[in-house]
């Protein structure tokens, strides 16, 4: 969002900037004009979506383009179920756009506030050992290059580069259109229940191969995992959605309203965190329902936080998780936010956190008014010992030298960047750190 004084800040309040020029283009052609103008003036130019990345990946000290007004469907290929969206389209808008065509996105993350371009550019993902991140659903993109030209990347135009442009960190050009491979609309059955944490960790690797989608949350200072097991069903399946009153109590009153109050109090009096976490485990995480896919996959999150997430080879998740558990106990930290564990299939996108390996994700969070540095730094050290790769849209301290070791195609990406943006028109301080200047 941009304040009246011209300052932009992200959702997590962990990045902000006062750009020299702020624009809200409504068409791809307007983006092209902005890039040409920035080039003429020698300014850096960046695009932002919903600002849901926790890093400075979208910070633009020169020209900032807010793509919020570039929303909606451009075209639909009914035969192949390909849908082209304007890059600023928010994920929560997509279900209504796809409904007239009987289509849905194959998988989603648990938050749907992001723009489609921001989500794919940072590697946003959901869970499900048989499903990739959102960028793996991309079959084509249209970008405005540093030269101010339209460039199409798809199966007919430089298909060998789609693995770079579909998850490009905003470093290769400004996305103006994204084409997704969609699937027939479907229904999902979800079973949420609390289970003994040790039992979940012991069996998680077998479990993820036997269900469509699985994830769990752990509130520190408890011995319970709040598990979510989700099964995909045809659209014709009978829906049994959550009762409105029960859903309001669980998601609005408890998970957001009361939780916000407790997080604020715990930031001043950390000692209350363990007691609240034990209460949260008793009050939430026990429900069963069946509804449309997007209503099951996503949740409402209004409590502001900051996050770090690492991608590990799936087989290392239990050991890495136990190391984090031990770390929290040893340091005596009082943590109110849960640790989240999810899974994804291997893919071949150049800079995907799941590139070349079945992947598990461990995410840690802190309330936005608390300093996460000590906690995140210590957890990051653990993740690196297990071959972890940081989520591109979430906080971490890695630089280009260490990231090169983690990604087999890192240098290929840098070579491509040199070709398409030799003057670094789309750089910023964050990209200088993670990709090199």
CSV table of C-alpha atoms in Angstrom, one decimal:
chain,number,residue,atom,x,y,z
A,1,UNK,CA,0.0,0.0,0.0
A,2,UNK,CA,1.1,3.6,-0.5
A,3,UNK,CA,0.5,6.2,2.1
A,4,UNK,CA,-0.7,9.8,1.3
A,5,UNK,CA,2.8,11.1,1.6
A,6,UNK,CA,3.9,8.8,-1.2
A,7,UNK,CA,5.5,6.1,1.0
A,8,UNK,CA,4.9,2.5,0.0
A,9,UNK,CA,5.1,-0.3,2.6
A,10,UNK,CA,4.4,-4.0,2.5
A,11,UNK,CA,1.8,-5.9,4.4
A,12,UNK,CA,4.2,-7.2,7.1
A,13,UNK,CA,5.6,-3.7,7.6
A,14,UNK,CA,9.1,-5.0,7.1
A,15,UNK,CA,9.9,-3.1,3.9
A,16,UNK,CA,9.0,0.5,2.8
A,17,UNK,CA,10.2,3.1,0.3
A,18,UNK,CA,9.3,6.6,-0.9
A,19,UNK,CA,9.7,6.2,-4.7
A,20,UNK,CA,10.5,9.2,-6.9
A,21,UNK,CA,7.5,8.3,-9.2
A,22,UNK,CA,4.4,6.2,-8.3
A,23,UNK,CA,2.0,5.0,-11.0
A,24,UNK,CA,-1.0,2.7,-11.3
A,25,UNK,CA,-1.1,1.6,-14.9
A,26,UNK,CA,-4.3,0.1,-16.2
A,27,UNK,CA,-3.1,-1.6,-19.3
A,28,UNK,CA,0.0,-3.5,-20.5
A,29,UNK,CA,0.7,-0.6,-22.9
A,30,UNK,CA,0.8,1.8,-19.9
A,31,UNK,CA,3.4,-0.4,-18.3
A,32,UNK,CA,5.4,-0.3,-21.5
A,33,UNK,CA,5.3,3.5,-21.5
A,34,UNK,CA,6.4,3.6,-17.9
A,35,UNK,CA,9.4,1.4,-18.6
A,36,UNK,CA,10.4,3.4,-21.7
A,37,UNK,CA,10.2,6.6,-19.6
A,38,UNK,CA,12.2,5.1,-16.8
A,39,UNK,CA,14.8,4.0,-19.2
A,40,UNK,CA,15.1,7.4,-20.7
A,41,UNK,CA,15.5,9.0,-17.3
A,42,UNK,CA,17.9,6.3,-16.1
A,43,UNK,CA,15.7,5.2,-13.3
A,44,UNK,CA,15.2,1.8,-11.7
A,45,UNK,CA,11.6,0.5,-12.1
A,46,UNK,CA,9.7,-2.2,-10.2
A,47,UNK,CA,6.2,-3.5,-10.1
A,48,UNK,CA,4.3,-4.4,-6.9
A,49,UNK,CA,1.2,-6.4,-6.4
A,50,UNK,CA,-0.4,-6.8,-3.0
A,51,UNK,CA,2.8,-6.3,-1.0
A,52,UNK,CA,2.6,-9.6,0.7
A,53,UNK,CA,6.3,-10.5,0.4
A,54,UNK,CA,8.1,-10.0,3.6
A,55,UNK,CA,11.4,-9.0,1.9
A,56,UNK,CA,12.4,-5.9,0.0
A,57,UNK,CA,12.0,-7.8,-3.3
A,58,UNK,CA,9.5,-5.2,-4.7
A,59,UNK,CA,11.0,-2.0,-3.2
A,60,UNK,CA,11.4,0.6,-5.9
A,61,UNK,CA,13.3,3.8,-5.1
A,62,UNK,CA,12.9,5.1,-8.6
A,63,UNK,CA,9.6,4.2,-10.3
A,64,UNK,CA,7.1,2.0,-8.5
A,65,UNK,CA,4.2,0.5,-10.6
A,66,UNK,CA,1.2,-0.7,-8.6
A,67,UNK,CA,-0.5,-3.2,-10.8
A,68,UNK,CA,-3.8,-3.3,-8.8
A,69,UNK,CA,-5.8,-1.8,-11.6
A,70,UNK,CA,-4.6,-4.5,-14.1
A,71,UNK,CA,-7.0,-7.2,-13.1
A,72,UNK,CA,-9.2,-9.7,-14.9
A,73,UNK,CA,-9.3,-12.3,-17.7
A,74,UNK,CA,-7.6,-11.6,-21.0
A,75,UNK,CA,-8.6,-14.8,-22.8
A,76,UNK,CA,-9.7,-18.4,-22.2
A,77,UNK,CA,-8.6,-21.4,-24.3
A,78,UNK,CA,-11.5,-23.7,-23.5
A,79,UNK,CA,-10.0,-26.7,-25.3
A,80,UNK,CA,-6.8,-26.7,-23.2
A,81,UNK,CA,-8.2,-25.0,-20.1
A,82,UNK,CA,-5.7,-22.2,-20.4
A,83,UNK,CA,-6.7,-18.9,-18.8
A,84,UNK,CA,-4.7,-15.7,-19.3
A,85,UNK,CA,-5.0,-13.1,-16.6
A,86,UNK,CA,-3.7,-9.6,-16.2
A,87,UNK,CA,-0.8,-9.6,-13.9
A,88,UNK,CA,-2.3,-7.6,-11.1
A,89,UNK,CA,-5.3,-10.0,-10.6
A,90,UNK,CA,-5.5,-11.0,-6.9
A,91,UNK,CA,-5.7,-14.7,-6.2
A,92,UNK,CA,-8.9,-14.2,-4.2
A,93,UNK,CA,-10.5,-12.8,-7.4
A,94,UNK,CA,-9.6,-15.8,-9.6
A,95,UNK,CA,-12.3,-18.3,-8.4
A,96,UNK,CA,-15.2,-16.0,-9.5
A,97,UNK,CA,-13.4,-15.3,-12.8
A,98,UNK,CA,-13.0,-19.0,-13.5
A,99,UNK,CA,-16.5,-20.1,-12.3
A,100,UNK,CA,-18.3,-19.3,-15.6
A,101,UNK,CA,-15.9,-21.7,-17.4
A,102,UNK,CA,-16.2,-24.5,-14.8
A,103,UNK,CA,-12.5,-24.2,-14.0
A,104,UNK,CA,-10.3,-23.8,-10.9
A,105,UNK,CA,-6.7,-23.4,-10.1
A,106,UNK,CA,-5.0,-26.7,-9.4
A,107,UNK,CA,-3.7,-25.7,-6.0
A,108,UNK,CA,-3.4,-22.6,-3.8
A,109,UNK,CA,-1.5,-21.4,-0.8
A,110,UNK,CA,-3.2,-20.7,2.5
A,111,UNK,CA,-3.4,-17.0,1.8
A,112,UNK,CA,-5.1,-15.6,-1.3
A,113,UNK,CA,-4.4,-11.8,-1.0
A,114,UNK,CA,-1.4,-11.8,-3.4
A,115,UNK,CA,-1.5,-10.9,-7.0
A,116,UNK,CA,-0.9,-13.7,-9.5
A,117,UNK,CA,2.3,-12.1,-10.8
A,118,UNK,CA,3.7,-11.6,-7.3
A,119,UNK,CA,2.7,-15.1,-6.2
A,120,UNK,CA,4.5,-16.9,-9.0
A,121,UNK,CA,7.5,-14.5,-9.1
A,122,UNK,CA,8.3,-15.3,-5.4
A,123,UNK,CA,7.5,-19.1,-5.5
A,124,UNK,CA,4.3,-19.0,-3.5
A,125,UNK,CA,3.1,-22.6,-2.8
A,126,UNK,CA,0.4,-24.6,-1.0
A,127,UNK,CA,0.7,-28.1,0.2
A,128,UNK,CA,0.4,-31.6,-1.3
A,129,UNK,CA,3.3,-33.9,-2.1
A,130,UNK,CA,1.9,-34.5,-5.6
A,131,UNK,CA,1.4,-30.8,-6.5
A,132,UNK,CA,3.9,-28.1,-7.3
A,133,UNK,CA,3.9,-24.4,-6.4
A,134,UNK,CA,1.7,-21.9,-8.1
A,135,UNK,CA,4.4,-21.1,-10.7
A,136,UNK,CA,4.2,-24.7,-12.0
A,137,UNK,CA,0.7,-24.0,-13.2
A,138,UNK,CA,2.1,-21.3,-15.5
A,139,UNK,CA,2.2,-22.1,-19.2
A,140,UNK,CA,2.9,-18.7,-20.6
A,141,UNK,CA,3.8,-15.1,-19.6
A,142,UNK,CA,4.0,-11.8,-21.3
A,143,UNK,CA,6.6,-9.4,-20.0
A,144,UNK,CA,7.8,-5.8,-20.7
A,145,UNK,CA,11.5,-6.1,-21.2
A,146,UNK,CA,14.2,-3.6,-20.1
A,147,UNK,CA,14.2,-2.3,-23.7
A,148,UNK,CA,10.5,-1.5,-23.3
A,149,UNK,CA,9.3,-4.3,-25.7
A,150,UNK,CA,6.6,-6.9,-25.3
A,151,UNK,CA,7.9,-10.4,-25.1
A,152,UNK,CA,5.9,-13.6,-25.0
A,153,UNK,CA,7.3,-16.8,-23.4
A,154,UNK,CA,5.2,-19.9,-23.8
A,155,UNK,CA,5.2,-23.3,-25.6
A,156,UNK,CA,5.5,-21.5,-29.0
A,157,UNK,CA,7.9,-18.7,-28.0
A,158,UNK,CA,11.2,-19.6,-26.3
A,159,UNK,CA,9.7,-22.5,-24.3
A,160,UNK,CA,13.1,-23.3,-22.9
A,161,UNK,CA,13.0,-20.0,-21.0
A,162,UNK,CA,9.6,-20.5,-19.3
A,163,UNK,CA,11.2,-22.1,-16.3
A,164,UNK,CA,13.1,-18.9,-15.7
A,165,UNK,CA,10.4,-16.3,-16.5
A,166,UNK,CA,7.6,-18.1,-14.6
A,167,UNK,CA,9.5,-17.6,-11.3
A,168,UNK,CA,11.7,-14.7,-12.2
A,169,UNK,CA,11.9,-12.7,-8.9
A,170,UNK,CA,11.0,-9.5,-10.8
A,171,UNK,CA,14.5,-9.5,-12.2
A,172,UNK,CA,13.8,-10.3,-15.9
A,173,UNK,CA,11.1,-7.9,-16.8
A,174,UNK,CA,7.6,-6.7,-15.6
A,175,UNK,CA,4.9,-9.3,-16.0
A,176,UNK,CA,1.8,-8.0,-17.6
A,177,UNK,CA,-0.1,-11.2,-18.4
A,178,UNK,CA,0.1,-14.7,-16.9
A,179,UNK,CA,-1.4,-17.8,-18.6
A,180,UNK,CA,-2.4,-20.6,-16.2
A,181,UNK,CA,-3.2,-24.3,-16.9
A,182,UNK,CA,-6.4,-24.7,-15.0
A,183,UNK,CA,-8.4,-27.8,-14.0
A,184,UNK,CA,-12.1,-28.6,-13.9
A,185,UNK,CA,-13.7,-27.1,-10.8
A,186,UNK,CA,-13.6,-29.5,-7.8
A,187,UNK,CA,-14.6,-29.9,-4.2
A,188,UNK,CA,-12.4,-30.8,-1.2
A,189,UNK,CA,-13.1,-32.6,2.0
A,190,UNK,CA,-11.0,-31.4,4.9
A,191,UNK,CA,-10.4,-33.1,8.3
A,192,UNK,CA,-8.7,-30.9,10.9
A,193,UNK,CA,-7.8,-32.6,14.1
A,194,UNK,CA,-5.2,-32.4,16.9
A,195,UNK,CA,-2.8,-35.3,17.2
A,196,UNK,CA,0.2,-36.1,19.3
A,197,UNK,CA,3.2,-34.2,17.8
A,198,UNK,CA,5.7,-37.1,18.0
A,199,UNK,CA,3.3,-39.5,16.3
A,200,UNK,CA,2.8,-37.0,13.4
A,201,UNK,CA,6.6,-36.5,13.0
A,202,UNK,CA,7.2,-40.2,13.1
A,203,UNK,CA,4.7,-41.0,10.3
A,204,UNK,CA,4.6,-37.8,8.3
A,205,UNK,CA,6.7,-39.1,5.3
A,206,UNK,CA,4.4,-42.1,4.8
A,207,UNK,CA,1.3,-40.0,5.4
A,208,UNK,CA,2.0,-37.4,2.7
A,209,UNK,CA,2.2,-40.1,0.1
A,210,UNK,CA,-1.2,-41.5,0.9
A,211,UNK,CA,-3.3,-38.3,0.9
A,212,UNK,CA,-3.9,-35.5,-1.6
A,213,UNK,CA,-2.9,-32.7,0.8
A,214,UNK,CA,-1.4,-32.7,4.3
A,215,UNK,CA,0.0,-30.0,6.5
A,216,UNK,CA,0.3,-29.3,10.2
A,217,UNK,CA,0.8,-26.5,12.7
A,218,UNK,CA,2.6,-26.7,16.0
A,219,UNK,CA,2.2,-24.1,18.7
A,220,UNK,CA,5.4,-24.0,20.7
A,221,UNK,CA,5.2,-25.0,24.3
A,222,UNK,CA,2.7,-27.8,23.5
A,223,UNK,CA,3.0,-31.4,22.4
A,224,UNK,CA,0.2,-31.3,19.9
A,225,UNK,CA,0.2,-31.0,16.1
A,226,UNK,CA,-2.9,-29.4,14.5
A,227,UNK,CA,-3.2,-31.5,11.3
A,228,UNK,CA,-5.1,-30.7,8.1
A,229,UNK,CA,-5.8,-33.6,5.8
A,230,UNK,CA,-7.6,-32.7,2.5
A,231,UNK,CA,-9.1,-35.0,-0.2
A,232,UNK,CA,-10.0,-33.8,-3.7
A,233,UNK,CA,-13.5,-34.7,-4.9
A,234,UNK,CA,-15.4,-34.1,-8.1
A,235,UNK,CA,-17.5,-31.0,-8.4
A,236,UNK,CA,-20.6,-33.1,-8.2
A,237,UNK,CA,-19.7,-34.2,-4.6
A,238,UNK,CA,-22.1,-33.1,-1.9
A,239,UNK,CA,-20.9,-30.1,-0.1
A,240,UNK,CA,-21.1,-29.7,3.7
A,241,UNK,CA,-19.6,-26.3,4.4
A,242,UNK,CA,-18.8,-25.0,7.9
A,243,UNK,CA,-21.9,-23.5,9.6
A,244,UNK,CA,-21.6,-19.7,9.3
A,245,UNK,CA,-21.8,-19.1,13.1
A,246,UNK,CA,-19.2,-21.8,13.8
A,247,UNK,CA,-16.9,-20.5,11.1
A,248,UNK,CA,-17.2,-17.0,12.4
A,249,UNK,CA,-16.3,-18.1,15.9
A,250,UNK,CA,-13.3,-20.2,14.8
A,251,UNK,CA,-11.8,-17.9,12.1
A,252,UNK,CA,-12.9,-14.4,13.0
A,253,UNK,CA,-13.4,-14.4,16.7
A,254,UNK,CA,-10.7,-16.8,17.9
A,255,UNK,CA,-8.1,-17.2,15.1
A,256,UNK,CA,-8.0,-13.5,14.3
A,257,UNK,CA,-9.8,-11.3,16.9
A,258,UNK,CA,-8.7,-12.9,20.2
A,259,UNK,CA,-5.4,-14.0,18.7
A,260,UNK,CA,-4.5,-10.3,17.8
A,261,UNK,CA,-5.2,-9.3,21.4
A,262,UNK,CA,-3.1,-12.1,22.8
A,263,UNK,CA,-0.2,-11.4,20.4
A,264,UNK,CA,-0.2,-7.8,21.4
A,265,UNK,CA,-0.2,-8.7,25.1
A,266,UNK,CA,2.5,-11.4,24.7
A,267,UNK,CA,4.8,-8.9,23.0
A,268,UNK,CA,4.8,-6.9,26.3
A,269,UNK,CA,4.5,-9.9,28.7
A,270,UNK,CA,6.1,-13.0,27.0
A,271,UNK,CA,5.3,-15.2,29.9
A,272,UNK,CA,1.7,-15.5,28.9
A,273,UNK,CA,2.6,-17.2,25.6
A,274,UNK,CA,2.8,-20.9,26.7
A,275,UNK,CA,-0.6,-20.7,28.5
A,276,UNK,CA,-2.3,-19.2,25.5
A,277,UNK,CA,-0.8,-21.7,23.1
A,278,UNK,CA,-2.1,-24.6,25.2
A,279,UNK,CA,-5.5,-22.9,25.2
A,280,UNK,CA,-5.4,-22.4,21.4
A,281,UNK,CA,-4.7,-26.0,20.8
A,282,UNK,CA,-7.8,-26.9,22.9
A,283,UNK,CA,-10.1,-24.4,21.2
A,284,UNK,CA,-9.2,-24.7,17.5
A,285,UNK,CA,-8.1,-27.3,14.9
A,286,UNK,CA,-10.9,-29.8,15.3
A,287,UNK,CA,-13.4,-29.7,12.5
A,288,UNK,CA,-14.6,-31.4,9.3
A,289,UNK,CA,-16.2,-30.0,6.2
A,290,UNK,CA,-16.5,-30.3,2.4
A,291,UNK,CA,-16.6,-27.2,0.2
A,292,UNK,CA,-15.4,-25.7,-3.1
A,293,UNK,CA,-11.6,-26.0,-3.5
A,294,UNK,CA,-10.7,-22.4,-3.0
A,295,UNK,CA,-12.8,-22.2,0.2
A,296,UNK,CA,-10.9,-25.1,1.7
A,297,UNK,CA,-7.4,-24.3,0.5
A,298,UNK,CA,-7.3,-20.7,1.8
A,299,UNK,CA,-7.8,-19.1,5.2
A,300,UNK,CA,-8.5,-15.6,6.4
A,301,UNK,CA,-5.4,-14.1,8.1
A,302,UNK,CA,-5.7,-10.6,9.5
A,303,UNK,CA,-3.2,-10.7,12.4
A,304,UNK,CA,-0.1,-9.0,11.0
A,305,UNK,CA,3.1,-11.0,11.2
A,306,UNK,CA,6.5,-11.6,9.7
A,307,UNK,CA,7.7,-14.9,8.4
A,308,UNK,CA,10.7,-17.0,7.4
A,309,UNK,CA,10.2,-20.2,5.5
A,310,UNK,CA,12.7,-22.8,4.3
A,311,UNK,CA,12.4,-25.6,1.8
A,312,UNK,CA,14.1,-28.8,2.6
A,313,UNK,CA,14.4,-32.2,1.0
A,314,UNK,CA,11.2,-33.8,2.3
A,315,UNK,CA,13.0,-36.6,4.1
A,316,UNK,CA,14.8,-34.1,6.4
A,317,UNK,CA,11.6,-32.4,7.7
A,318,UNK,CA,11.2,-34.5,10.9
A,319,UNK,CA,14.8,-34.0,12.0
A,320,UNK,CA,14.9,-30.3,11.1
A,321,UNK,CA,11.6,-29.8,12.9
A,322,UNK,CA,12.8,-31.5,16.0
A,323,UNK,CA,15.9,-29.3,15.9
A,324,UNK,CA,13.7,-26.2,15.9
A,325,UNK,CA,11.7,-27.6,18.7
A,326,UNK,CA,14.8,-28.2,20.8
A,327,UNK,CA,16.1,-24.7,19.9
A,328,UNK,CA,13.0,-22.9,21.3
A,329,UNK,CA,13.2,-24.9,24.5
A,330,UNK,CA,16.9,-24.3,25.0
A,331,UNK,CA,16.7,-20.6,24.4
A,332,UNK,CA,13.7,-20.2,26.6
A,333,UNK,CA,11.9,-18.1,24.0
A,334,UNK,CA,8.2,-17.5,24.4
A,335,UNK,CA,6.7,-17.8,20.9
A,336,UNK,CA,3.0,-17.2,20.2
A,337,UNK,CA,2.9,-17.9,16.5
A,338,UNK,CA,2.8,-21.6,15.3
A,339,UNK,CA,5.4,-23.3,13.2
A,340,UNK,CA,3.9,-24.5,9.9
A,341,UNK,CA,4.9,-27.6,7.9
A,342,UNK,CA,3.8,-28.2,4.3
A,343,UNK,CA,5.0,-30.3,1.3
A,344,UNK,CA,5.3,-30.0,-2.5
A,345,UNK,CA,6.4,-32.0,-5.5
A,346,UNK,CA,9.7,-31.6,-7.2
A,347,UNK,CA,9.7,-29.3,-10.3
A,348,UNK,CA,12.2,-28.0,-12.9
A,349,UNK,CA,11.7,-24.3,-12.6
A,350,UNK,CA,15.1,-22.7,-12.5
A,351,UNK,CA,14.9,-20.9,-9.1
A,352,UNK,CA,12.1,-22.9,-7.5
A,353,UNK,CA,12.7,-23.9,-3.9
A,354,UNK,CA,11.4,-27.4,-5.0
A,355,UNK,CA,13.8,-27.6,-8.0
A,356,UNK,CA,14.8,-31.2,-8.5
A,357,UNK,CA,13.6,-32.6,-5.2
A,358,UNK,CA,10.5,-33.5,-3.3
A,359,UNK,CA,10.2,-30.8,-0.8
A,360,UNK,CA,9.0,-30.0,2.7
A,361,UNK,CA,8.6,-26.5,4.1
A,362,UNK,CA,9.1,-25.3,7.6
A,363,UNK,CA,7.9,-21.8,8.3
A,364,UNK,CA,8.4,-19.7,11.5
A,365,UNK,CA,6.6,-16.5,12.3
A,366,UNK,CA,6.7,-13.6,14.8
A,367,UNK,CA,4.1,-11.0,15.6
A,368,UNK,CA,4.9,-7.9,13.5
A,369,UNK,CA,5.6,-5.7,16.6
A,370,UNK,CA,8.3,-8.2,17.8
A,371,UNK,CA,11.8,-8.3,16.6
A,372,UNK,CA,12.2,-11.7,14.8
A,373,UNK,CA,16.0,-11.4,14.2
A,374,UNK,CA,17.3,-13.7,16.9
A,375,UNK,CA,14.7,-16.4,16.3
A,376,UNK,CA,14.9,-16.3,12.6
A,377,UNK,CA,18.7,-16.3,12.5
A,378,UNK,CA,19.0,-19.3,14.7
A,379,UNK,CA,16.3,-21.2,12.8
A,380,UNK,CA,18.0,-20.3,9.5
A,381,UNK,CA,21.2,-21.8,10.7
A,382,UNK,CA,19.4,-25.1,11.4
A,383,UNK,CA,17.8,-25.1,8.0
A,384,UNK,CA,21.1,-24.5,6.2
A,385,UNK,CA,22.5,-27.7,7.8
A,386,UNK,CA,19.7,-29.7,6.1
A,387,UNK,CA,20.3,-28.2,2.6
A,388,UNK,CA,17.5,-25.6,3.0
A,389,UNK,CA,16.5,-23.0,0.4
A,390,UNK,CA,14.8,-19.8,1.6
A,391,UNK,CA,11.4,-18.8,0.3
A,392,UNK,CA,12.0,-15.9,-2.0
A,393,UNK,CA,9.2,-13.8,-0.6
A,394,UNK,CA,10.0,-14.3,3.0
A,395,UNK,CA,12.7,-13.1,5.4
A,396,UNK,CA,16.2,-14.6,5.3
A,397,UNK,CA,19.8,-13.5,5.3
A,398,UNK,CA,21.3,-15.4,2.3
A,399,UNK,CA,23.3,-13.8,-0.4
A,400,UNK,CA,24.2,-14.6,-4.0
A,401,UNK,CA,27.3,-16.6,-3.0
A,402,UNK,CA,25.4,-19.0,-0.7
A,403,UNK,CA,22.4,-19.2,-3.0
A,404,UNK,CA,24.5,-20.2,-6.0
A,405,UNK,CA,25.4,-23.4,-4.1
A,406,UNK,CA,21.7,-24.2,-3.5
A,407,UNK,CA,20.4,-23.9,-7.0
A,408,UNK,CA,21.9,-26.0,-9.9
A,409,UNK,CA,20.6,-23.4,-12.5
A,410,UNK,CA,21.5,-20.2,-10.6
A,411,UNK,CA,24.3,-19.3,-13.0
A,412,UNK,CA,22.0,-20.0,-16.0
A,413,UNK,CA,19.5,-17.5,-14.5
A,414,UNK,CA,22.2,-14.9,-14.0
A,415,UNK,CA,23.4,-15.3,-17.6
A,416,UNK,CA,19.8,-14.8,-18.8
A,417,UNK,CA,19.4,-11.8,-16.6
A,418,UNK,CA,22.6,-10.3,-18.1
A,419,UNK,CA,21.1,-10.8,-21.6
A,420,UNK,CA,17.6,-9.4,-20.9
A,421,UNK,CA,18.5,-6.6,-18.4
A,422,UNK,CA,22.2,-5.7,-18.9
A,423,UNK,CA,21.7,-2.2,-17.4
A,424,UNK,CA,19.9,-3.7,-14.4
A,425,UNK,CA,16.7,-1.6,-14.9
A,426,UNK,CA,14.8,-3.9,-12.7
A,427,UNK,CA,17.3,-4.2,-9.9
A,428,UNK,CA,17.0,-3.0,-6.3
A,429,UNK,CA,19.0,-3.5,-3.1
A,430,UNK,CA,17.4,-6.8,-2.3
A,431,UNK,CA,18.1,-8.3,-5.7
A,432,UNK,CA,21.7,-7.0,-5.5
A,433,UNK,CA,22.1,-9.2,-2.4
A,434,UNK,CA,20.4,-12.4,-3.5
A,435,UNK,CA,21.5,-12.3,-7.2
A,436,UNK,CA,24.6,-10.1,-7.2
A,437,UNK,CA,24.9,-6.6,-8.6
